[in-house]
Amino acid sequence: MSIHVFPPLYAQAVSLDQISTPSRVAGVDEGVSTGELGLAARNHGMPLEAMRYDLTPPGLHYLLIHYDIPFVDPATWSLRIDGLVERPLTIDLDTLKALPSRTVRSTMECAGNGRARLEPRPVSQPWLVEAVGTAEWTGVPLRDVLTAAGVSPGAVDVVFTGADHGVERGVEQDYQRKLTVAEALDPEVLLTYAMNGSPLAPQHGFPVRLLVPGWYGMTNVKWLTRVEVLDHAFEGFQQKAYVVRQSADEPGEPITRIAPRALVIPPGFPDFMTRGRVVRPGLVTLEGRAWSGRAPVTAVEVSVDGGSSWSPASLAPDGGHRWAWRRWSYPWQALPGQHVVTARAITSDGETQPVEAPWNRGGFVNNAAHQIPVTCLEA
């Protein structure tokens, strides 16, 4: 019997772009790949029934982790604030926690939420609509720390570096995002160390992450290690990756604030495989949540016929939480047969969530209305 021995991988010259390929769009009828399944196993969405909680328990809150979850020792962790500042600072965790703090309730959503619903499908984390969660984040206003460091005249951007390191599209990198100086000085932008009153879990950025209320999740950098002030515009990989574009060769429009969205808490009970819902005839209270990082949501409309007709829902007060989702409800007299339940959010400036969102190459900002097939049984 002969045994064929393959040459070991380390004996071959391998470049980063061989193991980290360019972005692409799935072919016609191409199924979800094992790579995408691997991403989906690591990065979980929030079960939609968890919208019944005003604050999403940390274990149910959505997760998107680009690389590995770094192991951080809180006893040795520190945050460096440097660059174009008058007094560079290094702050340890105890010092940060001793500073005046504030708590902001904020809904966080992945910019790729809804990507898997697009056709053709951009190949990446295959989100449906569950990449969202709402928490109360406690921390120190970034503005206070930057003021203590003394931002110098001529400063343009503030760059945030996380401890997570990896390769993406052939580029080795620490995860980095930026805000302009004016955005960074917003008093609600926080260096957070607690989520729903408890220390951040490792997967949520322990010991410290950035919170930028109303912005998509990629800007809320986890596992912070450095805040650097620049005299020029930052053009790092993650800054250029999160853009809306139709083709790979165009610069695209940067993604910032969360588009309006309403989601439906699935009514009745589910089929195991399809998640299609089953209800019985009579009064069914439809409910869900709505939010926007742009103008505030001021109305929600509901349809039980797939968007052919719409009715106003009752929208609960925001309770003074500008950046958090709002509960809505609608009484539906269900009749036997097949139905498609959907909802759409409307903001104070008249922006209405679309029934169908325009396609883009990255599968970003797809806030197409959530649709749930519902079967109403015979009495």
XYZ file of C-alpha atoms in Angstrom:
379
model
C 0.000 0.000 0.000
C 1.365 3.385 -0.919
C 0.576 6.596 0.950
C 0.693 9.950 -0.797
C 2.105 12.664 1.446
C 1.071 16.205 0.583
C 3.711 18.889 1.006
C 3.179 20.894 4.204
C 1.637 24.323 3.787
C 4.554 26.017 5.544
C 6.883 24.861 2.783
C 5.001 26.959 0.251
C 5.069 30.716 -0.169
C 1.623 32.032 0.712
C 0.499 35.648 0.486
C -2.313 37.259 2.463
C -4.419 37.836 -0.629
C -4.433 34.058 -1.222
C -6.198 33.429 2.077
C -8.275 36.621 2.164
C -9.949 37.182 -1.166
C -11.702 40.249 -2.607
C -15.363 40.881 -1.948
C -17.801 39.362 -4.392
C -21.464 38.847 -5.188
C -22.988 35.374 -5.177
C -23.800 33.789 -8.518
C -27.302 32.959 -9.673
C -28.772 30.243 -7.423
C -25.496 30.016 -5.452
C -26.164 28.696 -1.964
C -24.715 30.000 1.268
C -21.096 28.850 1.541
C -19.423 27.043 4.436
C -17.459 30.240 5.046
C -20.669 32.210 5.450
C -22.068 29.504 7.719
C -18.936 29.809 9.833
C -19.465 33.544 10.135
C -23.113 32.999 11.053
C -22.089 30.570 13.802
C -19.738 33.157 15.345
C -21.899 36.233 14.818
C -25.406 35.666 16.068
C -28.518 37.772 15.666
C -31.079 38.646 18.294
C -34.066 36.251 18.412
C -36.934 38.469 17.328
C -39.077 37.472 20.311
C -36.436 39.209 22.469
C -37.884 42.536 21.320
C -40.337 42.088 24.185
C -37.515 43.245 26.472
C -37.013 47.013 26.645
C -33.326 46.258 27.200
C -31.856 43.305 25.346
C -30.083 40.868 27.699
C -26.388 40.783 26.714
C -26.567 37.126 25.663
C -29.396 37.911 23.230
C -27.964 41.147 21.819
C -26.605 40.739 18.291
C -22.883 40.214 17.747
C -20.590 41.018 14.838
C -16.940 40.221 15.564
C -14.566 40.813 12.670
C -11.591 38.850 13.987
C -10.985 37.026 17.304
C -12.318 38.092 20.704
C -9.100 39.294 22.344
C -8.252 38.210 25.866
C -7.722 41.403 27.873
C -6.428 41.520 31.435
C -8.221 44.438 33.135
C -5.335 44.849 35.571
C -2.913 45.714 32.773
C -5.287 47.305 30.241
C -4.833 50.965 29.417
C -6.110 53.436 26.862
C -3.700 55.746 25.078
C -4.956 59.171 23.942
C -2.381 60.791 21.713
C -1.665 62.309 18.320
C -2.504 65.968 17.819
C -3.106 66.710 21.503
C -1.300 68.974 23.951
C -1.122 66.424 26.778
C -0.986 62.753 25.707
C -2.704 60.543 28.268
C -2.614 56.920 29.323
C -5.668 55.914 31.352
C -6.115 52.613 33.191
C -9.494 51.077 33.947
C -9.743 52.252 37.553
C -8.916 55.806 36.548
C -11.501 55.768 33.773
C -14.219 54.439 36.100
C -13.416 57.158 38.657
C -14.303 59.892 36.152
C -17.850 61.340 35.969
C -20.029 58.949 33.972
C -23.359 58.925 32.172
C -25.689 56.238 30.854
C -27.258 56.270 27.384
C -29.946 53.858 26.189
C -29.171 53.123 22.559
C -30.271 50.700 19.864
C -27.317 49.261 17.975
C -27.671 47.664 14.531
C -25.198 46.124 12.116
C -24.827 48.024 8.840
C -25.147 44.682 7.025
C -28.496 43.818 8.618
C -30.734 42.450 5.847
C -27.863 41.546 3.514
C -29.000 37.941 2.958
C -32.374 39.191 1.714
C -30.808 40.944 -1.280
C -30.658 39.417 -4.746
C -27.981 38.830 -5.895
C -26.564 38.263 -2.419
C -23.307 39.984 -1.420
C -21.110 37.251 0.054
C -20.406 38.067 3.699
C -22.067 37.662 7.098
C -25.559 36.440 6.011
C -27.832 38.582 8.143
C -31.603 38.429 7.755
C -33.115 41.106 10.032
C -31.928 40.074 13.512
C -28.655 42.049 13.742
C -29.880 44.490 16.384
C -30.221 45.016 20.124
C -30.856 47.746 22.669
C -28.879 48.316 25.858
C -28.044 50.917 28.434
C -24.388 51.780 28.059
C -22.496 53.415 30.919
C -19.202 55.195 30.500
C -17.262 58.415 30.380
C -18.041 61.049 27.743
C -15.225 60.959 25.207
C -15.402 64.745 25.102
C -14.194 64.964 28.712
C -11.147 62.824 27.983
C -10.297 64.695 24.789
C -10.676 68.006 26.627
C -8.287 66.788 29.322
C -5.786 65.835 26.612
C -6.253 69.172 24.845
C -7.145 68.707 21.184
C -4.811 70.931 19.207
C -5.908 73.415 16.540
C -5.911 71.857 13.101
C -7.248 68.497 14.307
C -9.469 66.788 11.711
C -10.261 63.179 12.660
C -10.171 61.002 15.762
C -9.213 57.350 15.138
C -10.239 54.497 17.447
C -8.172 51.301 17.520
C -9.366 47.994 18.951
C -7.288 45.083 20.248
C -8.732 42.708 17.628
C -6.296 41.930 14.826
C -6.801 40.049 11.578
C -6.757 40.082 7.795
C -9.597 41.191 5.553
C -9.580 41.370 1.750
C -5.834 40.766 1.874
C -5.124 43.602 4.312
C -3.622 42.789 7.731
C -4.912 45.265 10.298
C -6.043 46.225 13.750
C -9.722 47.119 13.633
C -9.999 50.904 13.294
C -12.745 53.448 12.692
C -12.878 57.224 12.898
C -15.078 60.183 13.760
C -14.509 63.788 12.861
C -13.441 65.951 15.791
C -16.886 67.559 15.894
C -18.582 64.136 16.003
C -16.196 62.872 18.676
C -17.000 65.851 20.918
C -20.718 65.015 21.026
C -21.503 64.623 24.772
C -23.358 61.333 24.177
C -20.338 59.600 22.616
C -18.999 57.430 25.420
C -16.036 55.322 26.421
C -18.248 52.592 27.872
C -17.354 49.971 30.451
C -20.822 48.693 31.430
C -23.833 47.258 29.583
C -27.217 47.102 31.335
C -25.496 47.853 34.627
C -22.870 45.096 34.446
C -19.284 45.073 33.156
C -19.037 44.483 29.423
C -18.929 40.820 28.467
C -15.817 39.776 26.506
C -17.802 39.501 23.258
C -19.201 43.009 23.739
C -15.828 44.726 24.058
C -14.533 44.200 27.607
C -13.123 46.198 29.233
C -13.945 49.357 27.207
C -15.690 50.054 23.915
C -16.848 53.128 22.074
C -20.526 54.070 21.925
C -21.726 56.414 19.175
C -25.530 56.567 19.594
C -27.533 56.431 16.380
C -24.627 55.127 14.266
C -24.361 51.669 12.798
C -22.485 49.130 14.897
C -19.157 49.151 13.044
C -18.368 52.600 14.477
C -18.813 51.411 18.073
C -15.277 50.012 18.279
C -14.767 47.232 20.847
C -11.713 46.425 23.019
C -10.372 49.968 22.725
C -6.616 50.448 23.107
C -5.953 53.820 21.487
C -7.625 57.106 20.595
C -5.486 59.093 18.151
C -6.177 62.631 16.950
C -5.068 63.340 13.373
C -4.471 66.484 11.346
C -5.838 64.797 8.215
C -8.703 62.588 7.107
C -8.322 58.936 8.114
C -8.655 56.491 5.215
C -8.119 53.106 6.859
C -9.542 49.835 5.547
C -12.707 49.749 7.661
C -13.447 53.349 6.786
C -13.370 52.557 3.070
C -15.116 49.182 3.402
C -18.325 50.518 4.949
C -19.677 52.462 1.994
C -22.705 52.137 -0.266
C -21.636 51.511 -3.863
C -22.845 49.684 -6.923
C -19.478 48.517 -8.256
C -16.076 47.665 -6.788
C -14.289 50.519 -8.556
C -16.303 53.435 -7.163
C -15.504 55.154 -3.839
C -19.088 54.936 -2.559
C -21.046 56.884 0.024
C -19.857 56.499 3.650
C -22.258 54.757 6.037
C -22.981 56.603 9.256
C -26.428 56.857 10.880
C -28.997 54.071 11.152
C -31.815 54.136 8.590
C -35.413 53.926 9.885
C -36.638 50.416 10.574
C -39.601 48.670 12.195
C -39.513 44.986 13.063
C -42.411 42.706 13.965
C -42.312 40.386 16.963
C -43.360 37.130 15.265
C -46.971 36.418 16.282
C -48.395 33.043 17.282
C -46.051 30.067 17.183
C -43.437 28.972 14.595
C -42.739 26.147 12.210
C -39.315 24.786 13.161
C -37.607 25.007 9.750
C -39.235 27.911 7.926
C -40.094 30.054 10.958
C -43.439 30.668 9.292
C -46.002 31.634 11.927
C -49.294 30.048 12.940
C -52.171 31.858 14.665
C -55.815 31.107 15.359
C -58.786 33.231 14.244
C -59.733 36.244 16.309
C -57.925 39.156 17.861
C -54.131 38.959 17.482
C -52.121 41.828 18.917
C -49.270 42.551 16.527
C -46.360 44.329 18.145
C -42.753 45.197 17.548
C -40.101 47.905 17.785
C -39.094 50.845 15.608
C -35.996 53.040 15.625
C -33.874 55.430 13.580
C -30.462 57.050 13.949
C -31.612 59.840 11.671
C -34.749 61.853 12.467
C -36.888 60.358 15.275
C -39.551 57.777 14.451
C -42.968 59.405 14.843
C -45.257 56.776 13.271
C -45.454 53.073 12.383
C -47.786 51.563 9.829
C -48.797 47.885 9.651
C -49.969 45.747 6.752
C -51.445 42.238 6.919
C -51.597 41.788 3.139
C -47.924 42.137 2.233
C -48.013 45.906 1.757
C -51.114 46.287 -0.423
C -52.784 48.350 2.323
C -51.523 50.008 5.496
C -53.022 50.973 8.870
C -51.563 53.139 11.645
C -50.171 51.373 14.704
C -50.072 52.731 18.251
C -46.588 54.018 19.058
C -45.424 54.165 22.672
C -43.638 57.282 23.981
C -39.867 57.278 23.685
C -39.495 57.845 27.444
C -36.780 60.401 26.822
C -34.530 57.811 25.166
C -33.862 59.456 21.827
C -31.580 56.709 20.508
C -33.543 53.656 21.670
C -36.242 51.689 19.895
C -39.925 52.374 20.579
C -42.645 49.800 21.111
C -45.602 49.726 18.714
C -48.770 47.622 18.614
C -51.724 46.957 16.334
C -54.953 44.934 16.899
C -55.530 42.470 14.053
C -58.689 40.470 13.561
C -57.157 37.384 11.973
C -59.252 35.378 9.526
C -58.448 31.852 8.302
C -55.997 31.795 5.401
C -52.510 32.941 4.374
C -51.285 36.416 5.303
C -48.067 38.430 5.124
C -47.574 40.746 8.114
C -45.251 43.698 7.698
C -44.543 47.089 9.254
C -42.746 50.286 8.283
C -41.353 53.207 10.275
C -41.886 56.871 9.423
C -39.683 59.645 10.818
C -40.420 63.235 11.803
C -38.934 64.549 8.558
C -41.147 62.277 6.412
C -38.655 59.502 5.615
C -40.614 56.262 5.180
C -39.007 52.852 5.431
C -39.212 51.263 1.970
C -41.009 48.026 1.150
C -38.009 47.157 -1.024
C -34.550 48.662 -0.521
C -32.181 49.440 -3.402
C -29.373 46.932 -3.963
C -25.725 47.731 -3.239
C -22.538 45.693 -3.534
C -21.811 45.424 0.195
C -25.370 44.631 1.199
C -25.457 47.584 3.569
C -28.317 49.703 4.950
C -30.966 47.314 3.638
C -33.950 48.542 5.645
C -36.586 46.902 3.444
C -39.784 46.307 5.403
C -39.839 43.149 7.521
C -42.310 40.585 6.143
C -43.580 37.552 8.067
C -45.759 34.843 6.459
C -48.595 33.978 8.831
C -51.085 31.113 8.521
C -54.363 31.559 10.348
C -55.916 28.171 11.070
C -59.574 27.341 10.737
C -61.564 27.911 13.909
